[in-house]
Amino acid sequence: MQAEHLEIIDFLRRYPPFNELPEEALARVAANIDVSYFKAGTQILEFDQEVDAWYVIRSGAVEVYRRNGDLYNRLSEGGYFGEFGLLRENRVRFPIVALEDTLAYLIPAPIFKELFEQYENFADFVEVEDRSRLRQTVARREDANELLTSSIEVLIGRAPVTIETGSTVREAAMRMSNEGVSSLLIVHPPGSSQDSESCMAGMITDRDLRNRVVAKGLSYDTPVTEIMTAELIHAEHNQLVFEAMLAMLQHNVHHLPILKHGTPVGVIALSDIIRYESQNSLFVVSRIFRANSVEELSTLEGEVRSCFSRMVHEDANSKMIGRAMAVIGRSFKQRLLELAEEKFGPPPVPYCFLALGSMARQEQLIVTDQDHAMVLDNSYDPMKHDAYFLQLAQFVSDGLAACGYTYCKGEIMATTPKWRQPLRVWERYFDEWIDDPTPQTLLNSFIFFDLDGVWGKTEWADHLSRYIAHKAQRNARFLACMARNALLRTPPLGFFKEFVMEPSGQQTQSIDMKRRGTAPLADLIRVHALAVGSVARNSFDRLEDVIAADILPQGRGQDLRDALEFISMVRIRHQALDLDAGQEPDNKIEPENLSDFERKNLKDAFQILSSAQKFLKYRYQASRIG
């Protein structure tokens, strides 16, 4: 085989749909390819002209137009065009113009049609018409790393081994030995009356037998229910391997039941994930929980930054990175609270430590401050108890600052007395904010509508989330005020859709990707989520609830998802580049440092944000709020 054919094959196999073709098919394509060069501005294909080849872009970029002259799509390296004409009487359906100097491979029509007829996956892929460039870009990121895109099901090697609740420890140990497993699910007998939607009652592991039976000298006839772990952390069968790993690290468990429609279909161990992906940066979480002082925790800041950079370079998407950084941030808070309780003693009354903002939404990045609060038991007496909780909050805040999480400039921290209150006071706060809203009061409190429990009575955080969702959904004025505030931060596009720069200290020609991009997107998605009664916290998850509620124009939900992903990844990638260059990362980018590809896609994403804000204003009548 000639060297140029090998180079063509190597290029094609990097891109779908060629990456699923067999070698002999790729060799046949390479042997029949022609190469054409088009200068920027050249008309490559005109509407209704005869087409006799399928075009694959080797380098450069092209613009695809509709018949009426409207821009339909932009394609770059690895993109292709001409398939619609070849499949419809060999006539061009979408005119093509070279946006940049472009080199294209031309695959003859007979070869294209042969591939289309012989390979079903190839045909399915090229037959889908509406592939916007932004959606292509987002999808390619999601296909990049097996650990980050594979479902948990790939780790399930066998059905779960179970035993019923009436069994003894001896019977459980014998079953584990006979089956050669290190964990055993305890299940309710068939037909038993249980409140739980799942048949699972609990789990025991080898470690439980050692620590809870043998070490304590219990009888082997002890009921298995007396030594099992009853409140199980579990995952759904369609979640990602990555998400299973985070759940296990976050909750410090080594075995994870996998459910499908409430029924256990398997159990995976942390060792299964380690075997699946032996080198993973997120094990920094285990280092956090092994640290015995604030000083030890503070030494991990560099590892956190390295973790962030590695995930970016491994092509994780923004949801994965945001969740990983949030888990790490939660872990710092949890370990600091453990250390604080060791130092100051047990709390005088129960409490829940809340994460707020991006950590609660699981959208935290490497540039972040600390936003948190504390919910106290209703028996809390400030005269008796506040000294303890103040020193607890101060210890955590100072510890977080030492670990790289800067103090909140707005003092949204549990060290502020107003944000360290009993549950009944928090309910009153939300009553006031929702029942008697003003844009100004909500501007100062919107962060509390993103909350999550990280320590203590975390069910109180779930209660508040449900409380908010129930009240907000029915209050039109509240939603209008929230919508008005969500319109205060606009995308950086001028009248002619060019970037609008803003001064910011020494960087006088920059765009703040958080303030002008991800934040307004999160704000408007939050409003829609509140309107449909969603209790989801993550913006992508909220968007799924909004799409399911069918309150957006057709296709706008997916557009918003793509825009959020792309804007987030530009922000993330430039923070990683700053870290790689030994610079302190921030949220600002200079357009001259963007590639042409990024600039084009960013303009698309910002335009989607602009349109979404106009719809938000219309739907919730935000302009009528004074």
XYZ file of C-alpha atoms in Angstrom:
626
model
C 0.000 0.000 0.000
C 1.334 3.419 -0.936
C 2.437 5.834 1.786
C -0.152 8.452 0.820
C -2.918 5.871 1.136
C -1.749 4.997 4.643
C -1.802 8.690 5.571
C -5.374 9.039 4.249
C -6.517 5.938 6.159
C -4.893 7.224 9.342
C -6.744 10.538 8.962
C -10.137 9.010 8.147
C -10.173 6.517 11.010
C -9.960 9.434 13.477
C -13.461 10.600 12.537
C -16.950 9.117 12.411
C -18.392 7.471 10.420
C -15.072 6.111 9.107
C -13.888 4.960 12.532
C -16.332 2.033 12.399
C -15.452 0.874 8.888
C -13.265 -2.246 8.415
C -9.713 -1.874 7.118
C -10.558 -3.219 3.678
C -13.272 -0.583 3.240
C -10.914 2.219 4.309
C -8.263 0.903 1.927
C -10.758 0.948 -0.958
C -11.772 4.527 -0.089
C -8.140 5.676 0.103
C -7.294 4.092 -3.241
C -10.084 5.990 -5.003
C -9.867 9.425 -3.363
C -9.188 12.632 -5.270
C -7.835 15.733 -3.537
C -9.039 19.291 -4.262
C -7.965 22.671 -2.941
C -10.330 25.637 -2.554
C -9.275 29.181 -1.708
C -11.171 31.080 0.976
C -14.360 32.564 -0.512
C -14.574 30.018 -3.320
C -17.992 28.587 -4.176
C -17.432 24.844 -3.884
C -20.954 23.634 -4.640
C -23.960 25.552 -5.975
C -27.596 24.715 -5.432
C -28.952 22.091 -7.844
C -25.634 21.514 -9.594
C -24.802 17.905 -10.335
C -22.606 16.294 -7.687
C -20.513 13.195 -8.270
C -18.445 12.960 -5.079
C -18.674 13.095 -1.308
C -16.438 15.755 0.270
C -14.440 15.225 3.482
C -12.548 18.245 4.844
C -8.845 17.488 5.352
C -8.023 21.008 6.541
C -9.696 24.407 6.575
C -13.390 25.193 7.005
C -16.519 25.665 4.896
C -19.935 27.290 5.297
C -23.124 25.443 4.378
C -26.092 27.523 3.231
C -29.770 26.854 2.814
C -31.424 27.343 -0.546
C -32.695 30.801 0.519
C -29.177 31.957 1.359
C -29.384 31.597 5.169
C -26.348 30.147 6.868
C -27.103 26.541 7.884
C -23.852 25.156 9.236
C -20.076 25.506 9.413
C -17.777 22.523 9.091
C -14.083 22.086 9.780
C -11.480 19.304 9.750
C -13.170 15.900 9.693
C -16.492 17.384 8.585
C -18.153 16.269 5.370
C -20.735 17.472 2.871
C -22.502 16.502 -0.329
C -24.192 13.377 1.040
C -27.706 14.798 0.772
C -27.238 15.461 -2.934
C -25.780 12.000 -3.567
C -28.741 10.413 -1.832
C -31.242 12.589 -3.728
C -30.744 12.355 -7.498
C -27.133 13.601 -7.390
C -28.180 17.245 -7.099
C -26.729 19.680 -4.550
C -29.220 20.545 -1.822
C -27.021 22.850 0.282
C -24.609 25.312 -1.376
C -21.063 25.255 0.050
C -18.530 28.108 0.262
C -14.940 27.841 1.501
C -14.664 29.896 4.685
C -10.899 29.374 4.830
C -8.352 27.913 2.453
C -9.611 24.337 2.374
C -8.198 20.974 1.342
C -10.835 18.293 0.728
C -10.849 14.578 -0.039
C -13.369 13.702 -2.770
C -14.815 10.195 -2.510
C -16.457 9.148 -5.809
C -20.231 8.693 -5.718
C -20.117 4.928 -6.487
C -17.748 4.315 -3.538
C -19.919 6.447 -1.223
C -23.084 4.588 -2.235
C -21.321 1.251 -1.824
C -20.391 2.177 1.765
C -23.914 3.424 2.390
C -25.490 0.174 1.224
C -23.029 -2.236 2.860
C -22.479 -0.726 6.320
C -25.547 0.031 8.424
C -23.769 2.207 11.010
C -22.230 4.294 8.247
C -25.643 4.783 6.631
C -27.319 5.684 9.919
C -24.666 8.285 10.684
C -24.639 10.157 7.374
C -28.404 10.002 6.949
C -29.076 12.323 9.925
C -29.562 15.759 8.360
C -29.543 18.326 11.158
C -26.039 18.283 12.628
C -25.251 21.803 13.735
C -21.564 22.541 14.179
C -22.021 23.319 17.837
C -23.762 19.998 18.434
C -21.011 18.156 16.562
C -18.393 19.827 18.722
C -20.159 18.938 21.976
C -20.777 15.362 20.870
C -17.130 14.815 19.959
C -16.054 15.785 23.480
C -18.509 13.324 24.979
C -17.046 10.459 22.945
C -13.472 10.979 24.029
C -12.689 8.853 27.076
C -13.997 5.389 27.934
C -13.973 5.907 31.684
C -15.948 9.103 31.225
C -18.488 7.767 28.716
C -18.984 4.069 29.510
C -21.999 3.020 31.540
C -21.666 1.063 34.772
C -23.118 -1.975 33.037
C -19.709 -2.709 31.476
C -18.397 -3.494 34.979
C -21.173 -5.912 35.948
C -19.768 -9.396 35.514
C -22.542 -11.406 37.167
C -25.920 -11.156 38.838
C -25.809 -10.057 42.480
C -25.428 -12.753 45.112
C -28.215 -12.368 47.680
C -29.567 -13.836 50.870
C -32.838 -13.125 52.643
C -33.219 -11.079 55.807
C -34.092 -14.124 57.952
C -30.668 -15.701 57.419
C -27.847 -15.994 59.960
C -24.281 -14.764 59.781
C -23.099 -18.378 59.334
C -25.383 -18.875 56.325
C -24.241 -15.582 54.842
C -20.547 -16.471 55.230
C -21.099 -19.892 53.666
C -22.927 -18.369 50.718
C -20.159 -15.795 50.167
C -17.547 -18.538 50.318
C -19.402 -20.845 47.942
C -20.023 -18.052 45.441
C -16.514 -16.574 45.748
C -17.726 -13.026 46.411
C -16.625 -10.320 48.863
C -20.091 -8.814 49.355
C -23.619 -10.075 49.776
C -26.901 -8.234 49.261
C -29.531 -8.783 51.943
C -33.020 -8.810 50.394
C -36.559 -8.910 51.703
C -38.410 -12.197 51.099
C -40.725 -12.167 48.072
C -44.133 -10.796 48.915
C -43.033 -9.129 52.143
C -44.618 -5.752 52.889
C -41.946 -3.052 52.776
C -42.093 0.711 52.430
C -38.968 0.796 50.270
C -39.341 0.709 46.516
C -36.322 -1.628 46.355
C -36.195 -5.232 47.531
C -32.798 -4.531 49.114
C -32.610 -4.466 52.899
C -28.850 -4.014 53.196
C -25.408 -5.444 52.481
C -22.558 -7.189 54.235
C -18.946 -7.493 53.134
C -15.870 -9.479 54.142
C -14.835 -6.513 56.251
C -18.168 -6.582 58.111
C -17.674 -10.246 58.980
C -14.206 -9.477 60.359
C -15.041 -6.264 62.213
C -18.638 -6.799 63.285
C -18.695 -10.541 63.993
C -15.305 -12.163 64.556
C -13.626 -9.177 66.256
C -16.613 -8.729 68.583
C -17.036 -12.437 69.299
C -20.633 -12.578 68.115
C -22.381 -15.886 67.656
C -22.459 -17.197 64.107
C -26.209 -17.612 64.602
C -26.593 -13.823 64.870
C -29.228 -12.583 62.398
C -27.557 -11.075 59.367
C -29.758 -7.987 59.746
C -27.903 -7.089 62.962
C -24.549 -6.622 61.222
C -25.559 -5.442 57.763
C -25.280 -1.889 56.457
C -28.885 -0.844 55.997
C -28.673 2.604 54.355
C -27.019 1.734 51.075
C -25.452 4.042 48.554
C -26.360 2.729 45.110
C -26.224 3.678 41.432
C -28.478 3.174 38.436
C -27.453 0.805 35.653
C -27.303 3.591 33.054
C -25.034 5.909 35.023
C -21.405 6.368 33.984
C -18.434 4.463 35.347
C -17.125 7.897 36.242
C -20.234 8.662 38.304
C -20.007 5.332 40.126
C -16.404 6.068 41.036
C -17.327 9.521 42.348
C -20.174 8.108 44.445
C -17.870 5.509 46.000
C -15.175 8.050 46.763
C -17.625 10.655 48.003
C -19.270 8.262 50.469
C -16.125 6.230 51.211
C -17.676 2.882 50.252
C -15.972 -0.017 48.489
C -19.030 -1.866 47.145
C -21.849 -0.299 45.145
C -25.153 -2.052 44.327
C -26.380 -1.343 40.800
C -30.134 -1.027 40.330
C -32.366 -1.188 37.286
C -35.953 -0.057 37.912
C -35.440 -0.605 41.641
C -34.102 -4.156 41.268
C -30.429 -4.978 41.937
C -28.681 -6.256 38.814
C -25.134 -6.392 40.169
C -22.604 -5.141 42.670
C -19.345 -3.456 41.664
C -16.294 -2.954 43.852
C -13.816 -0.102 43.792
C -11.253 -2.635 42.588
C -13.425 -3.202 39.492
C -13.073 0.462 38.605
C -9.356 0.426 39.342
C -8.931 -2.525 37.001
C -11.036 -0.775 34.382
C -9.042 2.437 34.579
C -5.850 1.923 36.561
C -4.726 5.538 36.418
C -7.289 8.053 37.592
C -6.675 11.502 38.977
C -9.738 11.633 41.230
C -8.165 9.490 43.935
C -7.136 12.801 45.461
C -10.437 12.427 47.336
C -9.066 9.498 49.313
C -6.029 11.623 50.230
C -8.355 14.274 51.631
C -10.053 11.829 53.974
C -6.690 10.502 55.176
C -5.400 13.976 56.090
C -5.241 14.587 59.839
C -4.879 18.370 59.979
C -5.592 21.567 58.096
C -1.883 21.740 57.283
C -2.019 18.318 55.592
C -5.151 19.271 53.703
C -3.575 22.502 52.455
C -0.727 20.543 50.829
C -3.269 18.925 48.478
C -4.080 22.128 46.576
C -1.495 21.279 43.935
C -2.968 17.804 43.482
C -6.434 19.298 43.031
C -5.121 21.562 40.297
C -3.310 18.673 38.633
C -6.510 16.637 38.809
C -8.379 19.443 37.051
C -5.756 19.758 34.312
C -5.591 16.015 33.694
C -9.344 15.775 33.302
C -9.288 18.581 30.754
C -6.472 16.941 28.818
C -8.334 13.606 28.935
C -11.279 15.324 27.185
C -13.798 15.060 30.002
C -16.884 17.165 29.385
C -17.938 20.081 31.573
C -20.516 18.140 33.578
C -17.936 15.540 34.535
C -15.314 18.117 35.448
C -17.796 20.236 37.400
C -19.017 17.244 39.341
C -15.486 16.026 40.081
C -14.394 19.422 41.377
C -17.571 19.673 43.464
C -16.933 16.242 44.987
C -13.410 17.320 45.869
C -14.720 20.564 47.386
C -17.361 18.650 49.366
C -14.682 16.258 50.584
C -12.596 19.153 51.921
C -15.649 20.463 53.801
C -16.539 17.029 55.141
C -13.015 16.324 56.387
C -12.734 19.794 57.937
C -16.024 19.236 59.752
C -14.772 15.882 61.017
C -11.609 17.552 62.304
C -13.636 20.392 63.824
C -15.873 18.007 65.757
C -12.784 16.143 66.985
C -11.352 19.440 68.201
C -14.468 21.080 69.684
C -16.438 17.997 70.628
C -19.816 16.766 69.386
C -22.394 19.411 68.403
C -24.828 20.425 71.148
C -27.763 20.090 68.728
C -28.009 18.478 65.268
C -27.064 20.582 62.244
C -26.669 20.436 58.477
C -23.778 22.132 56.698
C -24.915 23.474 53.322
C -22.955 23.979 50.128
C -24.309 26.795 47.961
C -23.875 28.003 44.396
C -21.653 26.143 41.949
C -20.667 23.426 44.434
C -24.321 22.667 45.135
C -24.988 22.571 41.379
C -21.946 20.305 40.906
C -20.514 22.859 38.496
C -17.447 23.908 40.465
C -14.190 24.736 38.690
C -10.662 25.489 39.825
C -11.366 29.222 40.216
C -13.925 29.446 43.006
C -14.677 30.956 46.371
C -16.483 29.378 49.310
C -20.252 29.737 49.640
C -21.865 27.871 52.505
C -24.395 28.094 55.324
C -25.638 26.122 58.296
C -29.096 24.801 59.168
C -29.535 24.131 62.881
C -32.043 22.048 64.772
C -35.156 23.928 65.865
C -34.116 23.371 69.485
C -31.127 25.657 68.888
C -30.674 28.319 71.582
C -28.235 31.081 70.544
C -27.212 31.817 74.128
C -26.320 28.185 74.789
C -25.201 26.890 71.420
C -23.977 29.653 69.112
C -20.447 29.834 70.480
C -19.891 26.220 69.407
C -21.294 26.657 65.888
C -19.454 29.930 65.325
C -16.095 28.349 66.094
C -17.052 25.335 63.961
C -17.940 27.595 61.027
C -14.762 29.667 61.488
C -12.607 26.542 61.548
C -14.143 25.302 58.295
C -13.928 28.699 56.556
C -10.311 29.227 57.547
C -9.501 25.658 56.545
C -11.093 26.073 53.140
C -9.152 29.296 52.603
C -5.938 27.437 53.434
C -6.861 24.824 50.823
C -7.342 27.379 48.038
C -11.049 28.245 48.386
C -11.081 32.000 48.945
C -13.457 33.680 51.392
C -16.736 34.867 49.891
C -16.584 38.635 49.356
C -20.317 38.864 49.991
C -19.887 36.941 53.264
C -22.262 34.162 52.177
C -20.657 31.859 54.728
C -21.735 30.049 57.864
C -19.562 32.463 59.849
C -22.217 35.141 59.197
C -24.941 34.862 61.893
C -27.769 35.358 59.399
C -26.692 32.243 57.513
C -26.395 30.116 60.660
C -30.015 29.589 61.678
C -32.578 26.924 62.700
C -34.583 25.102 60.060
C -37.752 27.089 60.860
C -35.868 30.356 60.183
C -34.652 29.050 56.820
C -38.218 28.173 55.937
C -39.213 31.734 56.882
C -36.409 33.142 54.708
C -37.734 31.257 51.695
C -41.314 32.239 52.540
C -40.284 35.910 52.463
C -38.217 35.595 49.303
C -40.913 33.703 47.396
C -44.163 35.146 48.811
C -43.067 38.792 48.899
C -40.316 39.052 46.292
C -38.514 42.103 45.022
C -35.732 42.049 42.453
C -33.291 43.513 44.995
C -33.940 41.016 47.786
C -33.680 38.137 45.321
C -30.495 39.575 43.861
C -28.920 39.204 47.290
C -30.329 35.747 47.917
C -30.487 33.896 44.586
C -27.482 31.765 45.554
C -29.589 30.065 48.230
C -31.775 28.556 45.525
C -28.792 26.301 44.725
C -28.209 24.364 47.933
C -27.002 20.910 48.901
C -26.327 19.196 52.235
C -22.731 18.045 52.697
C -22.621 17.057 56.381
C -24.904 16.248 59.277
C -28.683 16.166 58.778
C -28.468 16.364 54.989
C -32.148 15.443 54.717
C -32.882 19.015 55.813
C -31.316 20.265 52.574
C -33.571 17.895 50.614
C -36.543 19.193 52.603
C -35.665 22.792 51.760
C -35.257 21.925 48.075
C -38.728 20.379 48.002
C -40.105 23.296 50.009
C -38.694 25.783 47.482
C -39.911 23.809 44.473
C -43.448 23.546 45.866
C -43.779 27.263 46.670
C -41.918 28.728 43.685
C -43.828 26.899 40.993
C -47.089 28.633 41.924
C -45.816 32.198 42.345
C -45.785 34.197 39.107
C -44.391 37.376 40.676
C -41.478 35.488 42.224
C -40.638 33.866 38.887
C -40.855 37.254 37.165
C -38.429 38.767 39.706
C -36.039 35.853 39.285
C -36.295 36.200 35.509
C -35.582 39.935 35.712
C -32.393 39.271 37.670
C -31.425 36.525 35.236
C -31.444 39.164 32.471
C -28.961 41.482 34.173
C -25.959 39.626 32.780
C -26.010 39.480 29.001
C -23.777 37.676 26.489
C -20.886 39.708 25.064
C -22.250 40.163 21.532
C -22.718 43.497 19.813
C -25.257 44.526 17.182
C -23.258 42.888 14.392
C -22.673 39.762 16.486
C -19.071 40.675 17.239
C -17.586 40.214 20.694
C -17.977 43.151 23.061
C -14.916 43.628 25.247
C -15.004 44.978 28.764
C -12.341 46.566 30.976
C -11.164 44.513 33.930
C -7.998 45.810 35.520
C -4.965 45.181 33.383
C -6.939 42.957 30.994
C -8.706 45.720 29.137
C -9.758 43.567 26.177
C -11.237 40.464 27.725
C -14.468 38.560 28.193
C -15.455 37.173 31.583
C -16.677 33.717 30.642
C -18.410 33.193 33.976
C -20.154 36.569 34.321
C -21.122 36.822 30.634
C -21.504 33.128 29.807
C -21.984 30.292 32.274
C -23.596 32.406 35.032
C -26.441 33.862 32.912
C -27.064 30.406 31.457
C -27.286 28.884 34.945
C -29.538 31.769 36.013
C -32.099 31.337 33.257
C -32.103 27.542 33.543
C -32.746 27.942 37.285
C -35.835 30.092 36.589
C -37.293 27.524 34.199
C -36.492 24.720 36.669
C -38.296 26.530 39.488
C -41.253 27.127 37.194
C -41.662 23.395 36.487
C -41.098 22.311 40.099
C -37.750 20.624 39.472
C -35.710 19.650 42.537
C -32.598 18.936 40.441
C -29.497 20.953 41.327
C -27.189 20.565 38.332
C -27.973 22.855 35.379
C -27.849 20.000 32.870
C -30.191 17.913 35.047
C -32.502 20.886 35.526
C -32.566 21.365 31.787
C -33.686 17.770 31.319
C -36.647 18.452 33.620
C -37.428 21.661 31.731
C -37.301 19.876 28.372
C -39.550 17.123 29.726
C -42.055 19.773 30.889
C -42.249 21.045 27.297
C -42.219 24.755 28.170
C -39.505 25.729 25.663
C -39.880 26.198 21.912
C -39.034 23.093 19.900
C -35.308 22.324 19.931
C -34.345 25.178 22.290
C -33.600 22.877 25.211
C -30.957 20.955 23.311
C -29.572 24.232 21.973
C -29.200 25.511 25.541
C -27.474 22.304 26.572
C -24.980 22.625 23.706
C -24.354 26.297 24.463
C -23.755 25.621 28.166
C -21.381 22.781 27.363
C -19.336 24.741 24.837
C -19.079 27.982 26.846
C -18.176 25.974 29.944
C -15.479 24.059 28.092
C -13.896 27.229 26.690
C -13.764 28.599 30.240
C -12.411 25.303 31.603
C -9.841 24.825 28.873
C -8.390 28.307 29.303
C -8.112 27.813 33.053
C -6.190 24.602 32.359
C -3.922 26.437 29.912
C -3.177 29.032 32.601
C -2.247 26.256 35.015
C -0.027 24.593 32.414
C 1.733 27.909 31.844
C 2.341 28.404 35.581
C -0.104 31.315 35.728
C -2.917 31.919 38.198
C -6.127 30.879 36.377
C -9.147 33.148 36.113
C -12.430 33.366 34.211
C -11.290 35.885 31.600
C -10.246 35.179 28.041
C -8.914 37.428 25.321
C -10.521 36.743 21.922
C -7.135 36.941 20.184
C -6.159 33.857 22.180
C -9.133 31.921 20.818
C -8.814 29.741 17.750
C -11.003 30.516 14.751
C -12.978 27.405 15.611
C -13.611 28.599 19.174
C -14.599 32.081 18.042
C -17.153 30.778 15.571
C -18.699 28.334 18.019
C -18.679 30.847 20.863
C -20.644 33.317 18.771
C -23.194 30.596 18.076
C -23.404 29.709 21.771
C -23.742 33.332 22.874
C -26.454 33.869 20.259
C -28.372 30.909 21.723
C -28.034 32.516 25.174
C -29.275 35.849 23.818
C -32.337 34.221 22.246
C -33.025 32.261 25.417
C -32.975 35.443 27.477
C -35.497 37.062 25.138
C -37.789 34.065 25.571
C -37.321 34.201 29.358
C -38.355 37.869 29.393
C -41.419 37.087 27.306
C -42.525 33.988 29.215
C -42.285 35.428 32.721
C -43.117 39.044 31.863
C -39.951 40.179 33.606
C -40.152 43.674 32.132
C -43.304 44.392 34.187
C -41.445 44.109 37.488
C -40.275 47.471 38.797
